[in-house]
PDB file of C-alpha atoms in Angstrom:
ATOM      1  CA  MET N   8      17.105  -5.591  18.356  1.00  0.00           C
ATOM      2  CA  LYS N   9      13.395  -4.398  17.494  1.00  0.00           C
ATOM      3  CA  THR N  10      13.949  -1.156  15.971  1.00  0.00           C
ATOM      4  CA  ASN N  11      10.702   1.986  16.030  1.00  0.00           C
ATOM      5  CA  LEU N  12      11.045   3.237  12.663  1.00  0.00           C
ATOM      6  CA  LEU N  13       8.868   6.367  14.243  1.00  0.00           C
ATOM      7  CA  THR N  14      11.207   7.360  16.750  1.00  0.00           C
ATOM      8  CA  THR N  15      14.161   6.158  14.971  1.00  0.00           C
ATOM      9  CA  ILE N  16      13.254   8.955  12.078  1.00  0.00           C
ATOM     10  CA  GLN N  17      11.947  10.871  15.053  1.00  0.00           C
ATOM     11  CA  SER N  18      15.052  11.334  16.679  1.00  0.00           C
ATOM     12  CA  GLN N  19      17.244  11.344  13.655  1.00  0.00           C
ATOM     13  CA  ALA N  20      15.038  14.295  12.052  1.00  0.00           C
ATOM     14  CA  GLU N  21      15.054  16.429  15.260  1.00  0.00           C
ATOM     15  CA  THR N  22      19.022  15.534  16.129  1.00  0.00           C
ATOM     16  CA  ALA N  23      19.406  17.348  12.776  1.00  0.00           C
ATOM     17  CA  GLY N  24      17.389  20.552  13.691  1.00  0.00           C
ATOM     18  CA  TYR N  25      14.052  19.522  11.361  1.00  0.00           C
ATOM     19  CA  LYS N  26      10.575  20.206  12.950  1.00  0.00           C
ATOM     20  CA  PHE N  27       9.196  16.760  13.300  1.00  0.00           C
ATOM     21  CA  MET N  28       5.561  16.089  12.060  1.00  0.00           C
ATOM     22  CA  TYR N  29       3.490  12.356  12.471  1.00  0.00           C
ATOM     23  CA  GLY N  30       0.742  12.353  10.086  1.00  0.00           C
ATOM     24  CA  ASP N  31      -1.369  11.649   7.031  1.00  0.00           C
ATOM     25  CA  GLY N  32      -2.565  13.638   4.602  1.00  0.00           C
ATOM     26  CA  ARG N  33      -5.868  14.261   6.249  1.00  0.00           C
ATOM     27  CA  TYR N  34      -3.695  15.868   9.056  1.00  0.00           C
ATOM     28  CA  PHE N  35      -1.006  17.913   6.683  1.00  0.00           C
ATOM     29  CA  GLU N  36      -2.149  21.307   6.771  1.00  0.00           C
ATOM     30  CA  ASN N  37      -3.253  21.174  10.467  1.00  0.00           C
ATOM     31  CA  GLU N  38      -0.014  19.748  11.617  1.00  0.00           C
ATOM     32  CA  ILE N  39       2.100  22.366   9.346  1.00  0.00           C
ATOM     33  CA  ARG N  40       0.116  25.414  10.509  1.00  0.00           C
ATOM     34  CA  GLN N  41       1.238  23.732  14.411  1.00  0.00           C
ATOM     35  CA  VAL N  42       5.031  24.242  13.839  1.00  0.00           C
ATOM     36  CA  ASP N  43       6.637  27.640  13.526  1.00  0.00           C
ATOM     37  CA  LEU N  44       8.506  27.473   9.917  1.00  0.00           C
ATOM     38  CA  THR N  45       9.251  31.593   9.838  1.00  0.00           C
ATOM     39  CA  ASP N  46      12.484  31.140  11.358  1.00  0.00           C
ATOM     40  CA  GLY N  47      13.653  29.370   7.986  1.00  0.00           C
ATOM     41  CA  SER N  48      13.488  25.419   9.881  1.00  0.00           C
ATOM     42  CA  ILE N  49      12.734  22.507   7.255  1.00  0.00           C
ATOM     43  CA  GLY N  50       9.813  20.736   8.544  1.00  0.00           C
ATOM     44  CA  LEU N  51       9.781  17.430   8.073  1.00  0.00           C
ATOM     45  CA  MET N  52       6.489  15.127   7.648  1.00  0.00           C
ATOM     46  CA  LEU N  53       6.236  11.688   7.962  1.00  0.00           C
ATOM     47  CA  ASN N  54       3.325   9.181   7.181  1.00  0.00           C
ATOM     48  CA  ILE N  55       3.691   5.402   7.536  1.00  0.00           C
ATOM     49  CA  THR N  56       1.035   3.635   5.119  1.00  0.00           C
ATOM     50  CA  ALA N  57       1.052   0.162   5.819  1.00  0.00           C
ATOM     51  CA  VAL N  58       3.378  -2.189   7.556  1.00  0.00           C
ATOM     52  CA  ALA N  59       3.900  -6.123   6.391  1.00  0.00           C
ATOM     53  CA  ALA N  60       5.497  -8.974   7.798  1.00  0.00           C
ATOM     54  CA  THR N  61       8.258 -10.857   4.903  1.00  0.00           C
ATOM     55  CA  MET N  62       7.762 -14.563   5.406  1.00  0.00           C
ATOM     56  CA  GLU N  63       9.361 -17.478   4.241  1.00  0.00           C
ATOM     57  CA  ARG N  64       8.246 -20.804   3.919  1.00  0.00           C
ATOM     58  CA  ASP N  65       5.366 -19.594   5.925  1.00  0.00           C
ATOM     59  CA  MET N  66       6.824 -18.893   8.641  1.00  0.00           C
ATOM     60  CA  TRP N  67       7.885 -14.833   9.178  1.00  0.00           C
ATOM     61  CA  ASN N  68      12.250 -14.389   8.572  1.00  0.00           C
ATOM     62  CA  GLY N  69      11.820 -11.343  11.118  1.00  0.00           C
ATOM     63  CA  GLU N  70      11.584  -8.630   8.586  1.00  0.00           C
ATOM     64  CA  LEU N  71       9.202  -5.984   8.647  1.00  0.00           C
ATOM     65  CA  VAL N  72       8.569  -3.703   5.222  1.00  0.00           C
ATOM     66  CA  TYR N  73       6.984  -0.379   6.052  1.00  0.00           C
ATOM     67  CA  ASP N  74       4.902   1.788   3.121  1.00  0.00           C
ATOM     68  CA  VAL N  75       6.604   4.958   4.228  1.00  0.00           C
ATOM     69  CA  GLN N  76       5.828   8.816   2.747  1.00  0.00           C
ATOM     70  CA  MET N  77       7.361  11.546   3.591  1.00  0.00           C
ATOM     71  CA  PHE N  78       8.145  15.659   2.685  1.00  0.00           C
ATOM     72  CA  MET N  79      10.927  17.396   3.861  1.00  0.00           C
ATOM     73  CA  PHE N  80       9.406  21.152   3.081  1.00  0.00           C
ATOM     74  CA  ARG N  81      10.601  24.741   3.986  1.00  0.00           C
ATOM     75  CA  LYS N  82       8.690  28.124   3.823  1.00  0.00           C
ATOM     76  CA  PHE N  83      11.078  30.885   4.204  1.00  0.00           C
ATOM     77  CA  GLU N  84      14.527  31.364   3.648  1.00  0.00           C
ATOM     78  CA  MET N  85      16.362  34.371   5.446  1.00  0.00           C
ATOM     79  CA  THR N  86      15.963  36.855   2.124  1.00  0.00           C
ATOM     80  CA  THR N  87      12.379  34.828  -0.102  1.00  0.00           C
ATOM     81  CA  ILE N  88       9.333  33.122   0.948  1.00  0.00           C
ATOM     82  CA  SER N  89       7.712  29.992  -0.456  1.00  0.00           C
ATOM     83  CA  SER N  90       4.687  31.767  -2.764  1.00  0.00           C
ATOM     84  CA  VAL N  91       2.783  31.428  -6.018  1.00  0.00           C
ATOM     85  CA  SER N  92       3.944  34.070  -7.559  1.00  0.00           C
ATOM     86  CA  GLU N  93       7.613  32.738  -7.624  1.00  0.00           C
ATOM     87  CA  THR N  94       8.217  30.653 -11.208  1.00  0.00           C
ATOM     88  CA  LEU N  95       9.971  27.328 -10.716  1.00  0.00           C
ATOM     89  CA  GLN N  96      12.984  28.236 -11.631  1.00  0.00           C
ATOM     90  CA  GLN N  97      12.964  30.805  -8.700  1.00  0.00           C
ATOM     91  CA  LYS N  98      12.044  27.770  -6.152  1.00  0.00           C
ATOM     92  CA  PHE N  99      14.317  25.784  -7.486  1.00  0.00           C
ATOM     93  CA  THR N 100      17.051  27.996  -6.916  1.00  0.00           C
ATOM     94  CA  ASN N 101      15.780  29.318  -3.555  1.00  0.00           C
ATOM     95  CA  ARG N 102      15.225  26.691  -1.681  1.00  0.00           C
ATOM     96  CA  MET N 103      14.629  22.751  -3.519  1.00  0.00           C
ATOM     97  CA  ASP N 104      17.676  22.392  -4.896  1.00  0.00           C
ATOM     98  CA  GLU N 105      18.891  22.332  -1.251  1.00  0.00           C
ATOM     99  CA  LEU N 106      16.308  20.189  -0.082  1.00  0.00           C
ATOM    100  CA  GLN N 107      16.664  18.074  -2.226  1.00  0.00           C
ATOM    101  CA  THR N 108      20.381  17.674  -1.243  1.00  0.00           C
ATOM    102  CA  GLU N 109      18.713  17.682   2.820  1.00  0.00           C
ATOM    103  CA  LEU N 110      16.566  14.943   1.675  1.00  0.00           C
ATOM    104  CA  LEU N 111      18.871  12.558   0.166  1.00  0.00           C
ATOM    105  CA  THR N 112      21.184  13.049   2.988  1.00  0.00           C
ATOM    106  CA  PHE N 113      18.399  12.842   5.717  1.00  0.00           C
ATOM    107  CA  VAL N 114      17.552   8.741   4.270  1.00  0.00           C
ATOM    108  CA  SER N 115      20.961   7.946   3.176  1.00  0.00           C
ATOM    109  CA  THR N 116      22.127   8.673   6.830  1.00  0.00           C
ATOM    110  CA  LEU N 117      19.011   6.666   7.888  1.00  0.00           C
ATOM    111  CA  THR N 118      20.277   3.779   6.594  1.00  0.00           C
ATOM    112  CA  GLN N 119      23.403   4.299   6.750  1.00  0.00           C
ATOM    113  CA  CYS N 120      23.410   4.483  10.495  1.00  0.00           C
ATOM    114  CA  ASN N 121      20.838   2.444  11.457  1.00  0.00           C
ATOM    115  CA  ASN N 122      22.011  -1.275  10.011  1.00  0.00           C
ATOM    116  CA  ASP N 123      18.572  -3.030  10.214  1.00  0.00           C
ATOM    117  CA  ILE N 124      16.838  -0.746   8.079  1.00  0.00           C
ATOM    118  CA  ASP N 125      17.466  -1.058   4.355  1.00  0.00           C
ATOM    119  CA  LEU N 126      15.701   1.870   1.487  1.00  0.00           C
ATOM    120  CA  ILE N 127      13.535  -0.202  -1.232  1.00  0.00           C
ATOM    121  CA  ASN N 128      11.821   1.578  -4.127  1.00  0.00           C
ATOM    122  CA  PRO N 129      13.300   5.757  -3.662  1.00  0.00           C
ATOM    123  CA  ARG N 130      10.396   8.276  -5.682  1.00  0.00           C
ATOM    124  CA  TYR N 131      11.234  11.322  -4.956  1.00  0.00           C
ATOM    125  CA  THR N 132       9.058  14.143  -6.767  1.00  0.00           C
ATOM    126  CA  PRO N 133       8.818  17.713  -5.624  1.00  0.00           C
ATOM    127  CA  GLY N 134       5.932  19.315  -3.965  1.00  0.00           C
ATOM    128  CA  TYR N 135       5.100  22.867  -5.323  1.00  0.00           C
ATOM    129  CA  ASN N 136       2.456  25.267  -3.365  1.00  0.00           C
ATOM    130  CA  VAL N 137       1.618  22.668  -1.147  1.00  0.00           C
ATOM    131  CA  THR N 138      -1.361  22.928   0.965  1.00  0.00           C
ATOM    132  CA  ALA N 139      -2.422  26.819   2.073  1.00  0.00           C
ATOM    133  CA  THR N 140       0.325  27.546   3.666  1.00  0.00           C
ATOM    134  CA  ASN N 141       2.552  27.502  -0.306  1.00  0.00           C
ATOM    135  CA  CYS N 142       5.496  25.721   1.512  1.00  0.00           C
ATOM    136  CA  ASP N 143       8.116  23.673  -1.287  1.00  0.00           C
ATOM    137  CA  GLY N 144       9.465  20.583  -0.830  1.00  0.00           C
ATOM    138  CA  TRP N 145      10.021  17.065  -1.460  1.00  0.00           C
ATOM    139  CA  PHE N 146       8.082  14.007  -1.263  1.00  0.00           C
ATOM    140  CA  ILE N 147       9.274  10.244  -1.052  1.00  0.00           C
ATOM    141  CA  GLU N 148       7.634   7.419  -1.577  1.00  0.00           C
ATOM    142  CA  CYS N 149       9.457   4.286  -0.296  1.00  0.00           C
ATOM    143  CA  GLN N 150       9.449   1.271   1.349  1.00  0.00           C
ATOM    144  CA  LEU N 151      11.737   1.015   4.533  1.00  0.00           C
ATOM    145  CA  ARG N 152      12.977  -2.795   5.250  1.00  0.00           C
ATOM    146  CA  LEU N 153      13.490  -3.790   8.748  1.00  0.00           C
ATOM    147  CA  SER N 154      15.187  -6.821   9.534  1.00  0.00           C
ATOM    148  CA  ASN N 155      16.180  -8.313  12.916  1.00  0.00           C
ATOM    149  CA  GLN N 156      12.209  -7.354  14.256  1.00  0.00           C
ATOM    150  CA  TYR N 157      11.711 -10.862  16.580  1.00  0.00           C
ATOM    151  CA  PRO N 158      10.011  -9.677  20.481  1.00  0.00           C
ATOM    152  CA  ALA N 159      12.847  -9.681  23.112  1.00  0.00           C
TER     153      ALA N 159
END
């Protein structure tokens, strides 16, 4: 059964209560400004940068491999706000540790609940004071392999 990667990730993000956005770096700032994060919500930005069809013996084997970037971030908590005046240690204590756990759980759930999706080569990096809104969070760059993608 064909899986729509974008709607699968969006649905899981919204079920988890995240503010979901789709776009690339050129539109990142604009997307974040359109979402209300003042209630302490977690944002999840998705960018699908490429897709490749896997071939075996000159024939498509039904697999698609997507190059994916995600950014899970937060601006506010109940008692703190992300700002350039925080030290990196304060940022980690205030939100980065929790967000790292959230992102790892999100990705794990994505692959465990969707048998057709496999995570390949994940690379997690912190993002401090990202954009003019000074959001803090975690980036993941990875590949997601979707099997059984033959047309119906």
